[in-house]
Coordinates of C-alpha atoms and ligand atoms in Angstrom, one line a residue:
M1 CA 0.0 0.0 0.0
S2 CA 1.1 3.6 -0.5
N3 CA 2.4 5.7 2.3
M4 CA -0.8 7.6 2.6
K5 CA -2.5 6.6 5.8
T6 CA -5.6 4.6 5.0
S7 CA -7.8 5.9 7.7
I8 CA -7.8 7.8 11.0
D9 CA -10.5 5.4 12.3
P10 CA -8.9 3.2 15.0
A11 CA -11.3 0.3 14.2
V12 CA -10.2 0.4 10.6
N13 CA -6.6 0.4 11.5
Y14 CA -7.2 -2.5 13.8
L15 CA -9.0 -4.6 11.3
L16 CA -7.2 -3.9 8.0
P17 CA -4.0 -5.7 9.0
L18 CA -6.1 -8.7 10.1
A19 CA -7.9 -8.7 6.8
Q20 CA -4.6 -8.5 4.9
K21 CA -3.1 -11.3 7.0
A22 CA -6.1 -13.5 6.2
G23 CA -5.8 -12.7 2.5
I24 CA -9.1 -10.8 2.5
E25 CA -9.3 -8.1 -0.1
T26 CA -10.8 -4.7 0.7
A27 CA -11.4 -1.5 -1.2
W28 CA -8.0 -0.2 -0.1
D29 CA -6.3 -3.2 -1.8
R30 CA -8.3 -2.7 -4.9
F31 CA -7.5 1.0 -4.9
E32 CA -3.8 0.3 -4.9
A33 CA -4.2 -2.3 -7.6
M34 CA -6.0 0.3 -9.8
K35 CA -3.1 2.6 -9.8
P36 CA -2.2 4.5 -11.8
Q37 CA -5.7 5.5 -12.4
C38 CA -6.7 6.7 -15.9
G39 CA -5.5 10.3 -16.3
F40 CA -8.1 11.0 -19.1
G41 CA -10.9 9.8 -16.8
E42 CA -9.5 11.9 -13.9
L43 CA -9.6 15.0 -16.1
G44 CA -13.1 14.1 -17.4
I45 CA -11.9 14.1 -21.1
C46 CA -12.7 10.6 -21.9
C47 CA -15.9 10.2 -23.9
R48 CA -17.7 6.8 -24.0
I49 CA -21.2 7.9 -25.1
C50 CA -21.0 6.2 -28.5
W51 CA -19.4 3.2 -30.1
K52 CA -17.3 5.2 -32.5
G53 CA -15.2 5.8 -29.4
P54 CA -14.0 5.7 -26.7
C55 CA -12.4 9.0 -27.5
R56 CA -10.0 11.0 -25.4
I57 CA -8.5 14.5 -25.7
D58 CA -4.8 15.0 -25.3
P59 CA -4.5 17.4 -22.3
F60 CA -1.0 18.4 -23.4
G61 CA -2.2 19.6 -26.8
N62 CA 0.0 17.2 -28.9
G63 CA -2.6 14.6 -29.8
P64 CA -6.3 14.8 -30.6
Q65 CA -8.1 17.9 -29.4
K66 CA -11.5 16.6 -30.6
G67 CA -13.4 13.4 -30.4
I68 CA -14.3 11.5 -33.7
C69 CA -17.6 13.4 -33.9
G70 CA -15.9 16.7 -33.3
A71 CA -16.8 17.2 -29.6
D72 CA -14.0 19.1 -27.8
A73 CA -12.8 18.8 -24.2
D74 CA -15.4 21.4 -23.0
T75 CA -18.3 19.5 -24.5
I76 CA -17.0 16.1 -23.3
V77 CA -16.4 17.3 -19.7
A78 CA -19.7 19.1 -19.5
R79 CA -21.6 16.1 -20.8
N80 CA -19.8 13.7 -18.4
L81 CA -20.6 16.0 -15.4
A82 CA -24.3 16.5 -16.4
R83 CA -24.7 12.7 -16.7
M84 CA -23.3 12.3 -13.2
I85 CA -25.8 14.8 -11.9
A86 CA -28.6 13.0 -13.7
A87 CA -27.5 9.7 -12.2
G88 CA -27.4 11.2 -8.7
A89 CA -30.8 12.8 -9.2
A90 CA -32.2 9.5 -10.4
A91 CA -31.0 7.8 -7.2
H92 CA -32.7 10.3 -5.0
A93 CA -35.7 10.4 -7.3
E94 CA -36.3 6.7 -7.0
H95 CA -36.0 6.9 -3.2
G96 CA -38.5 9.8 -3.0
H97 CA -40.8 8.2 -5.6
H98 CA -40.9 4.9 -3.5
V99 CA -41.7 6.8 -0.3
A100 CA -44.4 8.9 -2.0
L101 CA -46.0 5.8 -3.6
T102 CA -46.1 4.2 -0.2
L103 CA -47.8 7.3 1.3
L104 CA -50.3 7.2 -1.5
E105 CA -51.2 3.5 -0.7
I106 CA -51.7 4.4 2.9
G107 CA -53.9 7.3 1.9
E108 CA -55.9 5.0 -0.3
G109 CA -56.4 2.7 2.6
H110 CA -54.3 -0.3 1.4
A111 CA -53.3 -2.7 4.2
L112 CA -49.6 -1.9 4.7
P113 CA -47.5 -2.3 7.9
Y114 CA -46.9 1.4 8.0
K115 CA -48.8 4.2 9.6
I116 CA -48.8 8.0 9.6
K117 CA -46.6 8.7 12.6
E118 CA -46.5 12.5 12.3
E119 CA -50.1 13.8 11.5
K120 CA -49.1 17.4 12.4
K121 CA -46.2 17.4 10.1
L122 CA -48.3 15.9 7.3
R123 CA -50.9 18.6 7.7
N124 CA -48.1 21.2 7.7
I125 CA -46.8 19.8 4.5
A126 CA -50.2 19.9 3.0
E127 CA -50.5 23.6 3.9
R128 CA -47.1 24.2 2.5
L129 CA -48.2 22.6 -0.8
N130 CA -51.3 24.7 -0.8
L131 CA -53.6 21.7 -0.3
N132 CA -55.8 23.2 2.4
P133 CA -55.9 20.2 4.8
E134 CA -58.4 21.8 7.3
G135 CA -61.2 19.5 8.3
K136 CA -60.0 16.7 6.1
D137 CA -59.5 13.1 7.3
I138 CA -55.8 12.3 7.7
K139 CA -55.9 9.6 5.0
Q140 CA -57.3 12.1 2.6
V141 CA -54.5 14.5 3.5
A142 CA -51.9 11.7 3.0
K143 CA -53.4 10.9 -0.4
E144 CA -53.4 14.6 -1.5
V145 CA -49.8 15.1 -0.3
A146 CA -48.7 12.0 -2.1
L147 CA -50.4 13.0 -5.3
A148 CA -48.9 16.5 -5.1
S149 CA -45.5 14.9 -4.6
L150 CA -46.0 12.4 -7.5
E151 CA -47.1 15.3 -9.7
D152 CA -43.4 16.4 -9.4
F153 CA -42.6 13.2 -11.4
S154 CA -45.4 13.5 -13.9
R155 CA -46.2 17.2 -14.7
Q156 CA -46.1 17.9 -18.4
K157 CA -46.3 21.7 -18.4
S158 CA -42.8 22.9 -18.3
S159 CA -43.8 26.4 -17.2
I160 CA -45.0 25.1 -13.8
P161 CA -42.1 24.4 -11.4
C162 CA -42.0 21.3 -9.2
N163 CA -44.2 21.8 -6.1
W164 CA -41.5 20.8 -3.7
A165 CA -38.9 23.1 -5.2
K166 CA -41.2 26.1 -5.5
E167 CA -42.6 25.8 -1.9
T168 CA -39.3 25.2 -0.1
L169 CA -37.1 28.0 -1.4
T170 CA -37.0 31.7 -0.9
A171 CA -39.3 33.5 -3.3
S172 CA -36.3 35.4 -4.8
R173 CA -34.4 32.2 -5.4
V174 CA -37.4 30.6 -7.2
E175 CA -37.7 33.7 -9.3
K176 CA -34.0 33.6 -10.2
L177 CA -34.0 29.9 -11.0
V178 CA -37.1 30.3 -13.2
E179 CA -35.5 33.2 -15.0
L180 CA -32.3 31.2 -15.6
G181 CA -34.5 28.4 -17.0
V182 CA -33.1 25.8 -14.6
M183 CA -36.2 25.3 -12.4
P184 CA -37.4 21.7 -13.0
H185 CA -41.1 21.0 -13.7
N186 CA -40.8 17.2 -13.5
I187 CA -38.0 15.2 -11.9
H188 CA -38.1 12.3 -14.2
A189 CA -38.4 14.5 -17.3
T190 CA -35.4 16.6 -16.2
I191 CA -33.3 13.5 -15.9
A192 CA -34.4 12.3 -19.3
E193 CA -33.7 15.7 -20.7
I194 CA -30.1 15.5 -19.6
M195 CA -29.7 12.0 -21.0
H196 CA -31.1 13.3 -24.3
R197 CA -29.1 16.5 -24.6
T198 CA -25.9 14.6 -23.8
H199 CA -26.6 11.9 -26.4
V200 CA -24.3 11.8 -29.4
G201 CA -25.0 14.6 -31.8
C202 CA -27.0 16.7 -29.4
D203 CA -26.1 19.7 -27.1
A204 CA -22.4 20.6 -27.7
D205 CA -22.4 23.9 -26.0
A206 CA -20.6 23.3 -22.7
V207 CA -22.3 26.2 -20.8
N208 CA -25.7 25.2 -22.1
I209 CA -25.1 21.6 -20.9
L210 CA -24.0 22.9 -17.5
L211 CA -27.2 24.9 -17.2
G212 CA -29.0 21.6 -17.9
G213 CA -26.9 20.1 -15.1
L214 CA -28.0 22.8 -12.7
K215 CA -31.6 21.9 -13.6
G216 CA -30.8 18.3 -13.0
A217 CA -29.3 19.2 -9.6
L218 CA -32.5 21.0 -8.7
A219 CA -34.5 17.9 -9.7
D220 CA -32.2 16.0 -7.3
Y221 CA -33.0 18.6 -4.6
T222 CA -36.7 18.2 -5.2
G223 CA -36.5 14.4 -4.9
M224 CA -34.4 14.6 -1.8
Y225 CA -36.7 17.1 -0.1
L226 CA -39.8 15.1 -0.5
S227 CA -38.0 11.9 0.4
T228 CA -37.0 13.3 3.8
E229 CA -40.2 15.0 4.6
L230 CA -42.4 12.1 3.7
S231 CA -40.1 9.7 5.5
D232 CA -40.6 11.8 8.6
V233 CA -44.3 11.6 8.2
L234 CA -44.1 7.8 8.1
F235 CA -41.3 7.1 10.5
G236 CA -41.1 10.1 12.8
I237 CA -39.3 13.4 13.0
P238 CA -35.8 12.8 14.4
E239 CA -35.2 14.2 17.9
P240 CA -31.9 14.3 19.8
V241 CA -31.0 10.9 21.1
V242 CA -27.8 9.5 22.6
T243 CA -26.2 6.6 20.9
A244 CA -22.8 5.2 19.9
A245 CA -20.8 4.9 16.7
N246 CA -18.0 2.6 15.4
L247 CA -17.5 -1.1 15.1
G248 CA -17.3 -1.6 18.9
V249 CA -21.1 -1.4 18.8
L250 CA -21.2 -5.0 17.6
K251 CA -21.8 -7.5 20.4
E252 CA -20.2 -10.8 20.8
D253 CA -23.2 -12.3 22.6
A254 CA -25.9 -11.0 20.2
V255 CA -27.3 -11.7 16.8
N256 CA -25.8 -8.7 15.0
I257 CA -27.8 -7.5 12.1
A258 CA -26.4 -4.6 10.0
V259 CA -28.8 -2.5 8.0
H260 CA -27.1 -0.8 5.1
G261 CA -28.1 1.4 2.1
H262 CA -30.5 4.4 2.2
N263 CA -34.2 3.6 2.1
P264 CA -35.9 3.3 5.5
L265 CA -39.0 1.4 4.3
L266 CA -37.5 -2.0 5.1
S267 CA -35.0 -1.2 7.9
E268 CA -37.8 0.4 10.0
I269 CA -39.8 -2.8 9.9
V270 CA -36.6 -4.9 10.6
C271 CA -36.0 -2.7 13.7
D272 CA -39.7 -3.1 14.8
L273 CA -39.6 -6.9 14.4
A274 CA -36.2 -7.4 16.0
I275 CA -37.8 -6.3 19.3
K276 CA -40.6 -8.9 18.9
M277 CA -38.2 -11.7 17.8
N278 CA -35.6 -11.0 20.5
E279 CA -36.5 -14.1 22.5
E280 CA -36.0 -16.3 19.5
A281 CA -32.4 -15.0 19.3
K282 CA -31.9 -15.7 23.0
K283 CA -33.2 -19.2 22.5
A284 CA -30.6 -19.7 19.8
G285 CA -27.9 -18.9 22.5
A286 CA -27.5 -15.1 21.9
K287 CA -27.6 -13.9 25.5
E288 CA -28.0 -10.3 24.4
G289 CA -30.7 -11.1 21.9
I290 CA -30.8 -9.1 18.6
N291 CA -28.4 -6.1 18.1
I292 CA -29.3 -4.0 15.1
V293 CA -26.5 -1.7 13.9
G294 CA -26.4 0.7 10.9
I295 CA -24.0 1.3 8.0
C296 CA -23.9 4.3 5.7
C297 CA -27.2 6.1 5.4
T298 CA -29.8 3.5 6.3
G299 CA -27.6 3.5 9.4
N300 CA -28.1 7.3 9.7
E301 CA -31.8 6.9 9.2
V302 CA -32.3 4.4 12.0
M303 CA -29.7 6.2 14.2
M304 CA -31.6 9.5 14.0
R305 CA -35.0 8.1 14.6
R306 CA -34.4 5.2 16.9
G307 CA -30.9 5.7 18.5
I308 CA -29.7 2.5 16.7
P309 CA -25.9 2.6 16.9
L310 CA -23.9 3.2 13.7
A311 CA -21.3 0.5 13.0
T312 CA -19.4 2.5 10.3
N313 CA -19.6 4.7 7.2
Y314 CA -19.1 4.0 3.5
L315 CA -15.5 3.1 3.1
S316 CA -15.2 0.6 6.0
Q317 CA -18.4 -1.3 5.2
E318 CA -16.4 -4.4 4.3
L319 CA -14.6 -4.3 7.7
A320 CA -17.9 -4.7 9.5
L321 CA -17.9 -8.3 8.0
V322 CA -14.2 -8.8 8.8
T323 CA -15.1 -8.6 12.5
G324 CA -16.6 -12.0 12.0
A325 CA -19.5 -10.9 14.2
V326 CA -22.1 -9.7 11.7
D327 CA -24.6 -12.4 11.3
A328 CA -26.6 -10.7 8.5
I329 CA -26.1 -7.5 6.5
V330 CA -29.4 -6.4 4.9
V331 CA -28.9 -3.9 2.1
D332 CA -31.4 -1.9 0.1
V333 CA -30.2 0.7 -2.3
Q334 CA -27.1 2.8 -3.1
C335 CA -23.5 2.8 -1.8
I336 CA -23.4 -1.0 -1.2
M337 CA -20.1 -2.5 -2.3
P338 CA -20.6 -5.6 -4.4
S339 CA -17.6 -7.1 -2.7
L340 CA -19.7 -7.7 0.4
A341 CA -21.0 -10.9 -1.2
A342 CA -17.4 -12.2 -1.7
L343 CA -16.7 -11.7 2.0
K344 CA -19.5 -14.2 2.7
E345 CA -17.0 -16.9 1.5
C346 CA -14.7 -16.1 4.5
F347 CA -17.4 -15.6 7.1
H348 CA -20.8 -16.9 8.1
T349 CA -22.5 -13.7 7.3
E350 CA -25.8 -13.7 5.4
V351 CA -25.6 -10.9 2.8
I352 CA -29.2 -10.1 1.9
T353 CA -30.2 -7.9 -1.0
T354 CA -33.8 -6.8 -0.9
M355 CA -34.6 -4.5 -3.8
P356 CA -35.5 -5.8 -7.3
G357 CA -33.1 -3.4 -9.0
N358 CA -30.2 -3.9 -6.6
K359 CA -29.0 -7.5 -6.6
I360 CA -25.5 -8.7 -6.0
P361 CA -24.2 -12.0 -7.4
G362 CA -23.5 -14.4 -4.5
A363 CA -25.9 -12.6 -2.1
T364 CA -29.2 -14.1 -0.9
H365 CA -32.0 -12.1 -2.5
L366 CA -35.2 -11.7 -0.5
E367 CA -37.4 -9.4 -2.5
F368 CA -39.0 -6.6 -0.5
S369 CA -42.4 -5.1 -1.1
E370 CA -44.4 -2.8 1.1
E371 CA -47.2 -5.3 1.2
T372 CA -45.0 -8.1 2.4
A373 CA -42.6 -6.1 4.5
L374 CA -43.4 -7.9 7.8
E375 CA -42.8 -11.3 6.3
N376 CA -39.7 -10.1 4.5
A377 CA -38.3 -8.7 7.8
A378 CA -39.2 -11.9 9.7
K379 CA -37.3 -14.0 7.1
I380 CA -34.3 -11.8 7.3
I381 CA -34.2 -12.0 11.1
K382 CA -34.6 -15.8 10.9
L383 CA -31.7 -16.0 8.4
A384 CA -29.6 -13.9 10.8
I385 CA -30.4 -16.1 13.8
D386 CA -29.5 -19.2 11.8
A387 CA -26.3 -17.6 10.7
Y388 CA -25.5 -16.7 14.3
K389 CA -25.7 -20.5 15.1
R390 CA -23.0 -21.0 12.4
R391 CA -20.8 -18.2 13.7
D392 CA -17.1 -19.3 14.0
R393 CA -16.1 -17.8 17.4
S394 CA -12.4 -18.1 16.5
K395 CA -12.9 -15.6 13.7
V396 CA -14.6 -12.9 15.9
N397 CA -12.6 -9.7 16.3
I398 CA -14.7 -6.8 17.4
P399 CA -12.5 -3.7 17.8
D400 CA -13.0 -2.1 21.2
Y401 CA -13.7 1.3 19.7
K402 CA -16.9 3.2 19.9
E403 CA -17.8 6.8 20.7
T404 CA -20.9 8.4 22.1
A405 CA -22.9 10.4 19.6
I406 CA -25.8 12.7 20.2
V407 CA -27.7 12.6 17.0
G408 CA -31.2 13.5 15.7
F409 CA -31.0 17.2 14.9
S410 CA -33.8 17.6 12.3
A411 CA -34.8 21.2 11.5
E412 CA -37.7 20.7 13.8
A413 CA -35.4 19.5 16.6
V414 CA -33.1 22.5 16.2
L415 CA -36.1 24.8 16.3
A416 CA -37.5 23.1 19.3
A417 CA -34.1 23.6 21.1
L418 CA -34.1 27.2 20.1
S419 CA -37.7 27.7 21.2
K420 CA -36.5 26.8 24.8
V421 CA -34.4 30.0 24.6
N422 CA -37.1 32.1 23.0
P423 CA -40.6 30.5 22.7
E424 CA -42.1 33.4 20.9
D425 CA -39.4 33.7 18.2
P426 CA -37.2 30.5 18.1
L427 CA -35.0 31.8 15.2
K428 CA -34.1 35.0 17.1
P429 CA -31.4 33.5 19.3
L430 CA -29.8 31.9 16.3
I431 CA -30.0 35.1 14.2
D432 CA -28.9 37.4 17.0
N433 CA -25.8 35.3 17.6
I434 CA -25.0 35.2 13.9
V435 CA -25.4 39.0 13.7
N436 CA -23.3 39.7 16.9
G437 CA -20.6 37.3 15.6
N438 CA -20.8 34.8 18.4
I439 CA -21.6 32.4 15.6
L440 CA -19.4 33.3 12.7
G441 CA -21.5 31.3 10.2
I442 CA -22.9 27.9 9.5
A443 CA -21.2 25.0 7.6
L444 CA -23.0 22.0 6.3
F445 CA -20.7 18.9 5.9
A446 CA -22.0 16.4 3.4
G447 CA -20.8 13.6 1.3
C448 CA -19.0 10.4 1.3
N449 CA -15.7 8.8 2.0
N450 CA -13.2 8.5 -0.8
L451 CA -10.0 6.4 -0.9
R452 CA -8.2 9.3 -2.6
V453 CA -7.7 10.7 0.9
T454 CA -7.2 9.3 4.4
Q455 CA -10.6 8.1 5.6
D456 CA -12.4 10.7 7.8
H457 CA -9.3 12.9 8.1
N458 CA -10.5 15.8 6.0
F459 CA -13.8 15.9 7.9
T460 CA -12.4 16.0 11.4
T461 CA -9.5 18.4 10.5
I462 CA -11.8 21.0 8.8
A463 CA -14.4 20.7 11.6
K464 CA -11.9 21.4 14.4
E465 CA -10.6 24.4 12.5
L466 CA -14.1 25.7 11.9
A467 CA -15.1 25.1 15.5
R468 CA -12.1 27.2 16.6
N469 CA -13.4 29.9 14.4
N470 CA -16.9 29.7 16.0
V471 CA -18.6 28.2 13.0
L472 CA -21.8 26.2 13.8
M473 CA -21.6 22.9 12.0
L474 CA -24.2 20.5 10.6
A475 CA -23.5 17.1 9.0
T476 CA -25.2 14.4 7.0
G477 CA -24.4 11.2 5.3
C478 CA -21.0 9.5 5.7
G479 CA -19.6 12.8 6.9
A480 CA -21.9 12.6 9.8
G481 CA -20.8 9.0 10.3
A482 CA -17.2 10.2 10.4
F483 CA -18.0 12.8 13.1
A484 CA -20.0 10.3 15.1
K485 CA -17.1 7.7 15.0
H486 CA -14.6 10.3 16.1
G487 CA -16.5 11.7 19.0
L488 CA -17.3 15.1 17.5
M489 CA -21.0 14.7 18.1
T490 CA -20.6 15.0 21.8
Q491 CA -20.8 17.7 24.5
E492 CA -17.1 17.0 25.3
A493 CA -16.1 17.9 21.8
T494 CA -17.8 21.2 22.2
E495 CA -15.9 21.8 25.4
A496 CA -12.6 20.8 23.7
Y497 CA -12.8 22.4 20.3
A498 CA -15.4 25.1 20.1
G499 CA -14.2 28.7 20.1
D500 CA -15.3 30.7 23.2
S501 CA -18.3 32.4 21.7
L502 CA -19.6 29.3 19.9
K503 CA -19.2 27.3 23.1
E504 CA -21.2 29.9 25.0
V505 CA -24.1 29.8 22.5
L506 CA -24.1 26.0 22.3
T507 CA -24.2 25.8 26.1
V508 CA -27.1 28.3 26.5
I509 CA -29.2 26.4 23.9
G510 CA -28.1 22.9 25.2
E511 CA -28.9 23.8 28.8
A512 CA -32.2 25.4 27.8
A513 CA -33.1 22.2 25.8
G514 CA -32.5 20.1 28.9
L515 CA -29.2 18.5 27.7
N516 CA -27.4 19.4 30.9
G517 CA -24.6 20.9 28.9
P518 CA -23.9 22.3 25.4
L519 CA -25.2 21.0 22.2
P520 CA -22.7 18.7 20.5
L521 CA -20.0 20.3 18.4
V522 CA -21.4 18.9 15.1
L523 CA -25.2 18.5 14.8
H524 CA -26.2 15.3 13.0
M525 CA -28.9 16.2 10.5
G526 CA -29.4 12.8 9.0
S527 CA -28.5 10.7 6.0
C528 CA -27.3 12.1 2.6
V529 CA -30.8 12.4 1.4
D530 CA -31.5 14.7 4.4
N531 CA -29.3 17.6 3.3
T532 CA -32.5 19.4 2.6
R533 CA -33.0 19.6 6.3
A534 CA -30.2 22.2 6.4
V535 CA -31.8 24.1 3.5
N536 CA -35.1 24.1 5.5
L537 CA -33.3 25.9 8.3
A538 CA -31.3 28.2 6.0
V539 CA -34.5 29.2 4.2
A540 CA -36.2 30.0 7.5
V541 CA -33.3 32.2 8.5
A542 CA -33.1 33.9 5.0
N543 CA -36.9 34.6 5.0
K544 CA -36.7 36.1 8.5
L545 CA -33.8 38.3 7.5
G546 CA -35.5 39.2 4.2
V547 CA -32.5 38.1 2.1
D548 CA -31.8 35.3 -0.4
L549 CA -29.7 32.3 0.4
D550 CA -26.7 33.6 -1.4
K551 CA -26.4 36.4 1.1
L552 CA -26.2 34.2 4.2
P553 CA -22.9 33.3 5.9
V554 CA -23.6 29.6 5.2
V555 CA -21.2 27.3 3.4
A556 CA -21.1 23.6 2.4
S557 CA -18.3 21.2 2.3
A558 CA -17.9 17.7 0.8
P559 CA -14.3 16.9 1.9
E560 CA -14.4 13.3 0.6
A561 CA -17.0 13.4 -2.1
M562 CA -17.4 10.3 -4.1
A563 CA -20.9 9.3 -5.4
E564 CA -22.8 10.7 -8.3
K565 CA -25.4 11.8 -5.7
A566 CA -22.7 13.9 -4.0
V567 CA -22.0 15.6 -7.4
A568 CA -25.7 16.4 -7.7
I569 CA -26.0 17.6 -4.1
G570 CA -22.9 19.8 -4.4
T571 CA -24.3 21.3 -7.6
W572 CA -27.6 22.2 -6.1
A573 CA -25.9 23.7 -3.0
V574 CA -24.0 26.0 -5.4
T575 CA -27.2 26.7 -7.4
L576 CA -29.0 27.7 -4.2
G577 CA -26.2 30.2 -3.6
L578 CA -23.7 28.4 -1.3
P579 CA -19.9 28.5 -1.5
T580 CA -19.3 24.8 -1.7
H581 CA -16.0 23.2 -0.9
L582 CA -14.8 19.9 -2.5
G583 CA -11.9 18.1 -0.9
I584 CA -11.5 15.8 -3.9
V585 CA -10.5 17.3 -7.3
P586 CA -13.6 16.8 -9.5
Q587 CA -13.3 15.1 -12.8
V588 CA -13.7 18.3 -14.8
I589 CA -10.4 20.0 -14.9
G590 CA -9.7 18.7 -18.4
S591 CA -11.8 21.7 -19.5
P592 CA -10.5 25.1 -18.4
L593 CA -13.9 26.5 -19.5
V594 CA -16.0 24.2 -17.3
T595 CA -13.6 24.6 -14.4
E596 CA -13.8 28.4 -14.7
V597 CA -17.6 28.4 -14.9
L598 CA -18.0 26.1 -11.9
T599 CA -15.5 27.9 -9.7
E600 CA -15.9 31.6 -10.8
K601 CA -18.4 32.5 -13.4
I602 CA -21.3 30.7 -11.8
K603 CA -21.1 33.1 -8.9
D604 CA -22.5 35.9 -11.1
L605 CA -25.5 33.7 -12.0
V606 CA -26.5 32.1 -8.8
G607 CA -24.2 33.4 -6.0
G608 CA -22.8 30.0 -5.1
Y609 CA -19.6 28.5 -6.5
F610 CA -17.3 25.5 -6.0
M611 CA -14.0 25.8 -4.1
V612 CA -11.6 22.9 -4.6
E613 CA -9.0 22.5 -1.9
T614 CA -7.5 19.1 -1.0
D615 CA -5.6 20.3 2.0
P616 CA -8.1 20.3 4.9
K617 CA -6.4 23.1 6.9
K618 CA -6.3 25.4 3.8
A619 CA -9.9 24.3 3.1
A620 CA -11.0 25.5 6.5
V621 CA -9.2 28.9 5.9
K622 CA -11.1 29.2 2.6
L623 CA -14.4 28.3 4.2
V624 CA -13.9 30.9 6.9
A625 CA -13.0 33.5 4.3
A626 CA -16.1 32.7 2.3
I627 CA -18.2 33.1 5.5
K628 CA -16.5 36.4 6.3
E629 CA -17.1 37.7 2.8
R630 CA -20.8 37.0 3.2
R631 CA -20.9 38.7 6.6
E632 CA -19.3 41.8 5.0
G633 CA -22.0 41.7 2.3
L634 CA -24.6 41.8 5.0
G635 CA -22.8 44.5 6.9
I636 CA -22.3 42.4 10.0
Ligands
MSK1 S1 -24.1 6.7 1.9 S2 -23.7 8.8 -1.1 S3 -21.2 7.3 0.5 S4 -22.7 10.0 2.0 FE1 -25.4 8.1 1.8 FE2 -22.4 7.8 2.2 FE3 -22.0 9.2 0.1 FE4 -23.2 6.9 -0.1

């Protein structure tokens, strides 16, 4: 392996040598074997969209400067980027579509093992979507909200923006996006539009393609927003809960079931049923019964809503199995390494895929449907209990590492905590402290792990620097997982790393909210689909101040971005007006034009822009500078 440290996670550093000794291959080995990675791909100048190719542009100017069809580097880079955004948007769209369809079925009275947990939130959503819920039966409201959400996948009139985009942004942002022609009217149509315009022989104007990409990113935002809000309706609004993170949450004397992926529709039922089937596990010899743990964003979902501990984040998912203590890993969609099934050969673990469009050769496929969710979950738990009986105790190596994490800071939970300080005007304490400088600004950490950097290192380094500078921090996805694993979602972290004024504010709010101490240093806002929770809060602040989002001292950072979804999220963050940091060099720099548009010119259009900085300390300096520039703009 190279000299770059693989991870700062002690559990990873404990297990990786064991894996290597046992000849078990992990992502880190495959990353090494892949080197040197394709330079054309890294620069984004490889085109594979037709069978005349593949074509690639010579970045040094000596070889071909155009593909066989005549597309130049700008066109190729812009097309590749737009297609990544479309793929990210498709992932979130499918997630949101699935949840909305489930809500519709509930509204129509179908017998499903789900119920509406948050009636008040559902009615609030209905009001927000102008559906006038007053006096209506809750099932009727569910049906109308589901149909209004599904309309965002089916509307044919391109002049009418998606409901969830129009009703969740500031009026001035909506106006700007409509004016730019990047407001989506239909999520699926917008994805299809990108796939069409980037087809061979279509849009060759890089800037025009990028505008299509912004529209795709806003389609992604729309799908994400409705996913999160409707999931809250069905499964509950997250509230602060104390739990734990890292592989030490696995238990030697329990049937350990890891839930992994993104969609809570199955994992919620597995969690419910695990309580009921606990005795069965005990009868099988597991003294501590069933222990559900989470990985990646299904992990974040159940951690936020139920306090289920998080085993690990994206990059170390294979190592969960290397502990030899996971009896079943149940996966749904997205960010699941196909290599998990191969690990099944070395351990007793049942690797169970559940979604029709997400199968892995070698895994056990147990198809999930909403109608049969209870039976599916029961079968999964039975498979896990059987596997537990086969567990080879000599192969069990649970690293003794776990950290406390206080998680569950939905927008509602943050407002509830603030309302303890000022019941009449909950946002006032937050805004006052931003205005007086006690809080310099707000940073949203999002995104994945990426092997190109030391796992979790960028997240923790930037966060400690921002904390020192009194920046309030929110996190989602595998970034949130990183902070949870490294103890930065604790009150102790606030004491240790927050600047004096930030510490004071977090203490006042935390004490008022009954936490007997400060709020944690980084607030866990959920899975990667939940980034819209941060927008919810930012829009409330912007509306209260009477400014648009691009005026707020709010920044975003994806220090280890990896997935197409992260590309889509980063792009909508920029489109909504946020300076957005990437800690990984994006695959666009083969086009100076595209690079310039994304990092500079776009600022004139939407206010936001990308900043690329791979050094986490320098990234923190740049993020603080961006916040200060916004503060100056506001005259504070
Ligand atoms: S799981 S998209 S690695 S955050 Fe949401 Fe993590 Fe990124 Fe997947």
